[in-house]
Amino acid sequence: MGKRLGLLLCFLFMLFGFCVARFVVEKNSLRVSSPSSLKGVYECAIGNFGVPQYGGTMVGIVTYPKANQKACKSFDDVDISFKSKPGGLPTFLLVDRGDCYFTLKAWNAQNGGAAAILVADDRIEPLITMDTPEEENADADYLQNITIPSALISKSLGDSIKKVLSNREMVNINLDWSEALPHPDERVEYEFWTNSNDECGPKCDSQIDFAKNFKGAAQILEKKGYTQFTPHYITWYCPEAFILSEQCKSQCINHGRYCAPDPEQDFRRGYDGKDVVVQNLRQVCFFKVANDGGKPWLWWDYVADFAIRCPMKEKKYSEECSNQVIQTLGVDLKEIEKCVGDPTADVDNPVLKSEQDAQIGKGSRGDVTILPTLVINNRQYRGKLDKVAVLKAICAGFEETTEPAICLSGDIETNECLNNNGGCWQDKGANITACKDTFRGRVCECPVVQDVKFVGDGYTHCEASGALRCEINNGGCWTKSQDGMTYSACVDDDSKGCKCPPGFKGDGVNACEDVDECKEKLACQCPECKCKNTWGSYECSCGGGLLYMQEHDLCISKYNTTVRWSFVWVAILGLAAAGFGGYSVYKYRIRRYMDSEIRAIMAQYMPLDNQGEVPNHISRGNV
């Protein structure tokens, strides 16, 4: 007996630092819409079980039962049902705190037909987180089957609601989780604080099942860059006074620096806490090496495969089995061993030291004190560790309209564009809509289709703009084909707008009507002209063998035309003859001029036949 008490005291010391951690209560808002005396927004604490509707809201009416007001037994025993009638609002069951576990109250409320449970505190104090009990028997199986959301409300709000209900007034409440998680951008950062121990009862089973079931979705999100995931593991330290004790030696590594509880809670059989710490360390190192290799998603394969191939129950929870799993996944085993280091050394292990530092809360997160814990965008997740529930929470962490396709699947959210197109603009003919489904609801936003941008308010009007706009449903403009001709009111050169083509009139959007140029005397106005209207145009002709000249809107005879053309040809020939004569005269004069110049030059150097002797001006008598 004394030995068992000593072991208990040892663990109390080991857990002391853990127990005094700063715990943050995660909250969502509760809006009372009626009656007016209670109308307002109140805080409530999200329970750490069930399925909170992260990113969404739930509207219902509140009921406070006349019997079984603490919901500690089945409502079938008191013949009460909270199932909503067709067309009625869901029922939120208000119960009192005390006498049994929060989870049992929620389970009974769910089986009674309630859509959500509100637990009224029985004392005036700050809100707390309703957690799951540390049960390890078969009765705890129902914990994983609670699907309704739960919330703890203050004693004063609970008393006020009860008073209003006693006066036969209806209380309408909107539970709102839309801002329970931050959603700043198109990537979600999340952490999973877990444990490799598979012998700690329902909580360990839920962690293993979650890793197996969530692996596919997690890897899709990680491979495409939608998320940044990091696994973490909690360890504790052994108080310095007990470092040399057999208890700390069996439960800790690195001389009491990093410890884990004994898996079977019996130091004399089975695996020890230090075995769990070493395997936790190997899983952290596996992630680090895989992440350095650009494949962080392999961690999910390793954890799932290790749980299947190396369970404690089959005595395969060992380094040898771990190495076999690592080798099948193609990760460098030597790098992992280097990361693990020497668990017997009396020095800090940098990896586990970093894990202990990460347990301390930063900002609004609070310290990690519960296993398992999921942290999404630096906010602790509350609720059931279930694939769909967790995926909903992660999807709530994306900025609206940036969610990946997996967040818009039918089992995750309701497509609000299916009902009346979400109240947004749409072109049924071209199958184009401004309704864009999001995880949180929908937005009305003019789309971009085939590189063509639509502009407008998204609700009543969207119009194609820019180049190529006529390629999409003819730019929303009128178009029609008839008699082998096609006309359109859309012009690619214009950035927007519709204009009926020449020969038509109308708004260019709904209709363009043919203009009767003949009736409206817009063409063929000469006395001899005959006008015939056609679709989109007209035809002009002349009677009595006359020809129609469209550029002058005239009718002329064929003879006159021939005479006129004769004069034209005569004039052309006359001009040609005059030109040729002028050119001949020009050539003749040029030649005469050239000949005279040449003769003058030659006369200076020799007598020509037709010239006499040039007299010498010097007198012979003077010689």
XYZ file of C-alpha atoms in Angstrom, residues 14-478:
465
model
C 5.476 15.009 -12.171
C 2.159 16.495 -13.145
C 2.439 19.554 -10.909
C 3.871 21.822 -13.605
C 1.168 20.572 -15.942
C -1.687 21.307 -13.540
C -0.782 24.943 -12.954
C -0.693 25.702 -16.676
C -2.665 28.586 -18.116
C -5.833 27.099 -19.595
C -7.903 29.121 -22.078
C -11.650 28.638 -22.291
C -12.726 28.702 -25.941
C -16.012 30.539 -26.448
C -18.642 31.248 -29.043
C -21.480 33.750 -29.026
C -25.094 33.176 -28.070
C -27.603 35.690 -29.411
C -31.066 35.908 -27.887
C -33.456 37.381 -30.472
C -36.592 37.169 -28.315
C -38.137 38.078 -25.943
C -37.070 41.721 -25.902
C -36.288 41.557 -22.179
C -33.440 39.099 -22.897
C -32.467 40.328 -26.329
C -28.683 40.615 -26.707
C -25.400 38.768 -27.263
C -23.912 36.566 -24.537
C -20.789 34.430 -24.208
C -20.891 30.690 -23.742
C -18.086 28.131 -23.370
C -17.725 25.441 -26.042
C -17.780 21.920 -24.638
C -14.850 19.621 -25.364
C -17.148 16.958 -26.802
C -19.881 16.767 -29.398
C -19.651 18.622 -32.717
C -19.539 22.426 -32.573
C -20.634 23.949 -35.896
C -17.399 25.854 -36.559
C -17.929 28.530 -39.189
C -21.708 28.284 -38.951
C -24.750 29.125 -36.866
C -27.737 27.285 -35.452
C -31.127 28.774 -34.609
C -33.563 27.173 -32.180
C -36.004 27.613 -29.334
C -35.120 26.859 -25.704
C -36.881 24.252 -23.570
C -36.372 23.674 -19.845
C -37.770 20.264 -18.835
C -40.271 19.935 -16.020
C -38.559 16.735 -14.876
C -34.999 15.395 -15.069
C -33.742 18.994 -15.094
C -30.112 17.923 -14.655
C -30.451 15.380 -17.477
C -28.649 12.696 -15.541
C -31.001 9.965 -16.719
C -32.732 9.123 -19.945
C -35.700 11.305 -20.886
C -37.504 8.167 -21.988
C -37.814 7.366 -18.300
C -39.874 10.516 -17.764
C -41.671 10.265 -21.134
C -40.323 13.547 -22.577
C -39.239 14.137 -26.186
C -37.591 17.191 -27.691
C -37.831 16.173 -31.330
C -38.929 19.051 -33.547
C -42.113 18.732 -35.547
C -41.899 19.148 -39.342
C -41.393 22.823 -40.108
C -40.558 23.659 -36.501
C -37.367 25.131 -35.115
C -34.808 22.815 -33.480
C -34.939 22.483 -29.704
C -32.095 23.683 -27.490
C -32.365 21.882 -24.166
C -31.502 23.917 -21.059
C -30.340 21.777 -18.112
C -28.738 22.407 -14.741
C -25.158 21.616 -13.834
C -24.395 18.954 -11.242
C -24.881 15.324 -10.121
C -23.365 13.706 -13.271
C -20.841 14.213 -16.045
C -21.406 16.901 -18.658
C -21.066 14.257 -21.351
C -23.865 12.151 -19.858
C -26.160 15.178 -19.865
C -25.377 15.756 -23.547
C -25.899 12.089 -24.402
C -29.304 12.015 -22.760
C -30.296 15.299 -24.418
C -29.258 13.961 -27.808
C -31.204 10.733 -27.351
C -34.200 12.824 -26.293
C -34.185 14.657 -29.655
C -32.517 17.931 -28.659
C -30.446 19.711 -31.342
C -28.091 21.293 -28.782
C -27.619 21.383 -25.022
C -27.141 24.477 -22.858
C -25.825 23.755 -19.367
C -26.576 26.493 -16.831
C -23.818 26.896 -14.259
C -24.863 26.419 -10.622
C -22.476 28.993 -9.240
C -21.328 32.519 -10.050
C -17.891 32.092 -11.604
C -16.034 32.605 -14.895
C -17.041 30.178 -17.633
C -15.193 26.846 -17.722
C -14.682 24.232 -20.412
C -16.883 21.174 -20.055
C -14.515 18.252 -20.627
C -14.874 14.512 -21.069
C -14.418 12.374 -17.959
C -11.439 10.092 -17.440
C -13.486 6.915 -17.818
C -11.884 3.706 -18.918
C -14.740 1.219 -18.907
C -17.224 0.193 -21.564
C -19.698 2.814 -20.388
C -17.463 5.477 -21.949
C -18.218 4.274 -25.486
C -21.003 6.844 -25.820
C -18.445 9.686 -25.602
C -17.512 9.234 -29.251
C -21.162 9.149 -30.312
C -22.173 12.592 -29.041
C -22.870 14.711 -32.112
C -24.890 17.674 -30.814
C -23.061 20.899 -29.854
C -22.878 21.860 -26.197
C -22.329 25.120 -24.371
C -21.979 26.220 -20.760
C -23.802 29.455 -19.935
C -23.547 31.620 -16.842
C -25.826 31.133 -13.861
C -27.380 34.579 -14.317
C -28.303 33.939 -17.971
C -29.657 30.502 -17.081
C -31.839 31.942 -14.314
C -33.136 34.666 -16.653
C -34.108 32.144 -19.335
C -35.888 29.948 -16.787
C -37.867 32.911 -15.490
C -39.018 33.907 -18.993
C -39.976 30.326 -19.824
C -42.006 30.072 -16.610
C -44.082 33.028 -17.886
C -44.842 31.036 -21.057
C -42.724 33.262 -23.267
C -40.764 31.726 -26.146
C -36.983 32.148 -26.125
C -35.283 32.185 -29.538
C -31.527 31.697 -29.587
C -28.873 31.771 -32.310
C -25.705 29.846 -31.470
C -22.927 31.385 -33.544
C -19.523 29.746 -34.185
C -18.668 31.856 -37.258
C -15.942 33.764 -35.391
C -14.901 30.994 -33.015
C -11.794 30.437 -35.137
C -9.643 33.099 -36.841
C -9.810 32.972 -40.651
C -7.286 35.558 -41.894
C -6.060 34.147 -45.216
C -6.036 31.289 -47.723
C -3.848 28.940 -45.637
C -4.644 27.255 -42.329
C -1.919 26.436 -39.807
C -2.840 23.673 -37.385
C -1.162 21.480 -34.767
C -2.120 18.077 -33.424
C -0.966 17.329 -29.895
C -1.072 13.564 -29.520
C 0.591 10.518 -27.994
C 1.963 7.220 -29.336
C 0.595 5.337 -26.302
C -2.233 2.998 -27.363
C -3.070 1.626 -23.904
C -4.665 4.659 -22.226
C -8.296 3.735 -22.898
C -10.928 5.507 -25.041
C -8.894 8.691 -25.493
C -5.960 6.778 -26.982
C -8.324 4.787 -29.165
C -9.915 8.012 -30.444
C -6.488 9.454 -31.325
C -5.498 6.356 -33.298
C -8.844 6.168 -35.091
C -8.643 9.866 -35.931
C -5.148 9.508 -37.419
C -6.337 6.647 -39.623
C -9.565 8.333 -40.744
C -8.258 11.865 -41.215
C -5.072 10.847 -43.030
C -6.538 11.147 -46.545
C -8.026 14.606 -46.053
C -4.929 15.863 -44.220
C -2.615 14.725 -47.005
C -4.763 16.329 -49.727
C -4.714 19.654 -47.890
C -0.994 19.471 -47.184
C 0.146 18.353 -50.642
C -1.678 21.222 -52.334
C -0.392 23.820 -49.891
C -3.750 24.649 -48.318
C -2.506 23.855 -44.814
C 0.660 23.833 -42.752
C 0.518 20.972 -40.274
C 2.780 20.263 -37.295
C 2.473 17.323 -34.856
C 3.432 17.785 -31.206
C 3.867 15.558 -28.157
C 3.500 16.415 -24.476
C 6.159 15.298 -21.999
C 6.619 16.145 -18.328
C 9.646 16.420 -16.080
C 10.448 14.486 -12.953
C 10.911 16.628 -9.802
C 14.606 16.888 -8.971
C 14.174 15.165 -5.608
C 12.950 11.959 -7.347
C 15.298 11.789 -10.346
C 17.239 8.824 -8.922
C 14.120 6.909 -7.902
C 13.172 3.736 -9.766
C 9.887 5.346 -10.728
C 11.499 8.261 -12.575
C 14.139 6.020 -14.110
C 11.452 3.817 -15.614
C 9.183 6.642 -16.787
C 11.736 9.231 -17.976
C 14.701 9.657 -20.303
C 17.665 12.049 -20.210
C 17.846 11.847 -16.386
C 14.263 12.838 -15.594
C 13.969 15.663 -18.117
C 11.271 14.054 -20.274
C 8.660 11.719 -18.815
C 5.359 10.042 -19.662
C 2.895 8.116 -17.482
C 3.171 4.352 -17.391
C 0.902 2.940 -20.148
C -0.645 0.261 -17.918
C -0.286 2.385 -14.751
C 1.658 -0.536 -13.296
C 5.449 -0.094 -12.988
C 6.018 -3.825 -12.573
C 4.682 -5.075 -15.938
C 4.372 -4.208 -19.559
C 5.849 -1.089 -21.131
C 7.242 1.868 -19.206
C 6.673 5.576 -19.647
C 10.174 5.986 -21.099
C 9.209 3.641 -23.948
C 6.388 6.019 -24.802
C 8.682 9.070 -24.612
C 11.210 7.461 -26.993
C 8.518 6.547 -29.509
C 7.042 10.042 -29.243
C 10.519 11.405 -29.967
C 10.898 9.101 -32.985
C 7.570 10.324 -34.378
C 8.618 13.957 -33.978
C 11.943 13.211 -35.670
C 10.192 11.325 -38.475
C 8.133 14.426 -39.173
C 11.187 16.695 -39.116
C 13.134 14.519 -41.560
C 10.117 14.049 -43.854
C 9.370 17.771 -43.719
C 12.992 18.608 -44.620
C 12.557 16.286 -47.601
C 9.470 18.181 -48.746
C 6.990 15.448 -47.752
C 5.557 16.343 -44.325
C 2.345 14.440 -45.091
C 4.210 11.115 -44.686
C 3.821 11.577 -40.908
C 0.181 10.509 -41.229
C 1.231 7.294 -42.992
C 3.840 6.532 -40.354
C 1.513 7.089 -37.377
C -1.335 5.095 -38.918
C 0.938 2.235 -40.010
C 2.773 2.104 -36.675
C -0.534 1.873 -34.788
C -1.587 -1.072 -36.968
C 1.722 -2.934 -37.153
C 3.278 -2.173 -33.754
C 0.557 -2.228 -31.034
C 1.379 -2.640 -27.352
C -1.203 -5.387 -26.982
C 0.783 -7.600 -29.362
C 4.118 -6.709 -27.729
C 5.369 -5.106 -30.973
C 5.717 -1.546 -29.650
C 9.477 -1.375 -30.297
C 12.275 0.390 -32.135
C 12.678 -2.607 -34.442
C 9.053 -2.450 -35.581
C 9.303 1.326 -35.917
C 12.335 0.972 -38.205
C 10.475 -1.459 -40.439
C 7.647 1.043 -40.905
C 10.099 3.873 -41.589
C 11.929 1.848 -44.248
C 8.703 1.035 -46.097
C 8.002 4.787 -46.347
C 11.415 5.567 -47.812
C 12.531 8.069 -45.145
C 16.227 8.253 -44.168
C 16.533 6.127 -41.031
C 20.032 7.433 -40.228
C 18.764 11.012 -40.125
C 15.996 9.973 -37.735
C 18.462 8.187 -35.432
C 20.662 11.286 -35.490
C 17.661 13.424 -34.515
C 16.673 11.065 -31.662
C 20.122 11.212 -30.052
C 21.030 9.369 -26.832
C 18.059 8.982 -24.430
C 20.416 7.955 -21.590
C 22.570 11.086 -21.757
C 22.376 13.608 -18.930
C 21.801 16.492 -21.341
C 18.880 18.303 -22.899
C 17.381 16.780 -26.007
C 16.851 19.765 -28.344
C 13.778 18.233 -29.988
C 11.933 17.383 -26.771
C 13.052 20.635 -25.159
C 11.446 22.468 -28.073
C 8.275 20.418 -27.604
C 8.066 21.369 -23.926
C 8.548 25.032 -24.813
C 5.770 24.785 -27.406
C 3.320 23.608 -24.728
C 3.395 27.097 -23.238
C 0.618 29.199 -24.704
C 1.371 32.139 -26.940
C -1.113 34.950 -27.443
C -4.704 33.779 -27.207
C -3.947 30.073 -27.472
C -3.273 29.144 -23.872
C -1.166 26.231 -22.640
C -1.750 22.769 -24.052
C -2.923 20.726 -21.081
C -5.291 18.147 -22.591
C -4.502 15.176 -24.811
C -5.460 15.050 -27.552
C -5.560 18.753 -28.478
C -6.018 20.280 -31.901
C -4.874 23.893 -32.409
C -6.202 25.673 -35.516
C -4.857 29.122 -36.419
C -3.488 29.403 -32.869
C -6.890 28.644 -31.317
C -7.653 25.402 -29.491
C -10.327 23.244 -31.083
C -13.127 22.046 -28.865
C -15.323 19.102 -29.705
C -15.283 15.558 -30.916
C -12.066 14.236 -32.486
C -13.836 13.135 -35.638
C -12.840 13.438 -39.307
C -15.853 15.465 -40.447
C -15.993 17.616 -37.306
C -12.276 18.486 -37.473
C -12.385 19.092 -41.220
C -15.267 21.535 -40.677
C -13.183 23.365 -38.107
C -10.167 23.560 -40.430
C -12.393 24.778 -43.261
C -13.688 27.508 -40.946
C -10.084 28.749 -40.716
C -9.889 29.768 -44.389
C -10.661 33.269 -45.555
C -14.056 33.189 -47.242
C -13.956 32.282 -50.963
C -10.450 30.762 -50.628
C -11.587 27.369 -49.296
C -10.368 24.285 -51.186
C -12.878 22.027 -52.945
C -12.783 19.477 -50.124
C -14.424 22.071 -47.849
C -17.368 22.454 -50.228
C -18.305 18.789 -50.493
C -21.803 17.736 -49.542
C -20.902 16.015 -46.274
C -19.037 19.107 -45.019
C -21.367 21.997 -45.850
C -24.630 22.888 -47.573
C -24.412 24.498 -51.000
C -26.492 27.631 -50.512
C -26.369 28.434 -54.227
C -28.697 25.522 -54.952
C -31.681 27.233 -53.354
C -32.938 30.084 -55.560
C -29.343 30.640 -56.699
C -28.594 32.126 -53.276
C -30.487 35.287 -54.263
C -27.701 36.232 -56.687
C -27.694 37.218 -60.370
C -27.645 34.443 -62.931
C -27.887 33.911 -66.681
C -29.694 30.613 -67.096
C -29.158 30.546 -70.843
C -25.391 30.698 -70.538
C -25.358 28.805 -67.212
C -23.469 31.654 -65.525
C -24.062 32.724 -61.947
C -22.720 35.283 -59.508
C -23.390 32.944 -56.571
C -20.190 31.518 -55.133
C -20.613 28.865 -52.487
C -18.363 29.190 -49.430
C -17.941 27.157 -46.290
C -19.577 29.899 -44.235
C -22.460 30.453 -46.667
C -22.316 32.183 -50.046
C -21.219 35.437 -51.665
C -22.769 37.191 -54.686
C -19.808 38.133 -56.853
C -19.792 38.703 -60.626
C -17.693 35.877 -62.109
C -14.796 35.579 -64.535
C -15.627 33.100 -67.301
C -13.086 32.029 -69.931
C -10.938 35.100 -69.175
C -13.966 37.361 -69.616
C -14.730 39.474 -66.528
C -18.293 40.285 -65.568
C -18.927 43.524 -63.663
C -21.907 44.559 -61.570
C -23.323 44.301 -58.063
C -23.623 40.510 -58.204
C -27.190 40.561 -56.946
C -29.283 42.104 -59.721
C -26.813 42.786 -62.510
C -23.606 41.397 -64.025
C -22.333 42.386 -67.457
C -19.446 41.021 -69.509
C -16.702 43.555 -70.190
C -13.434 43.801 -72.086
C -12.078 41.998 -75.121
C -13.669 38.709 -76.151
C -16.781 39.534 -74.155
C -18.943 38.646 -77.176
C -17.643 35.062 -76.947
C -19.610 34.494 -73.741
C -23.335 34.396 -74.457
C -22.815 37.179 -77.006
C -21.933 39.569 -74.188
C -25.522 39.404 -72.935
C -26.634 41.297 -76.053
C -29.305 40.597 -78.661
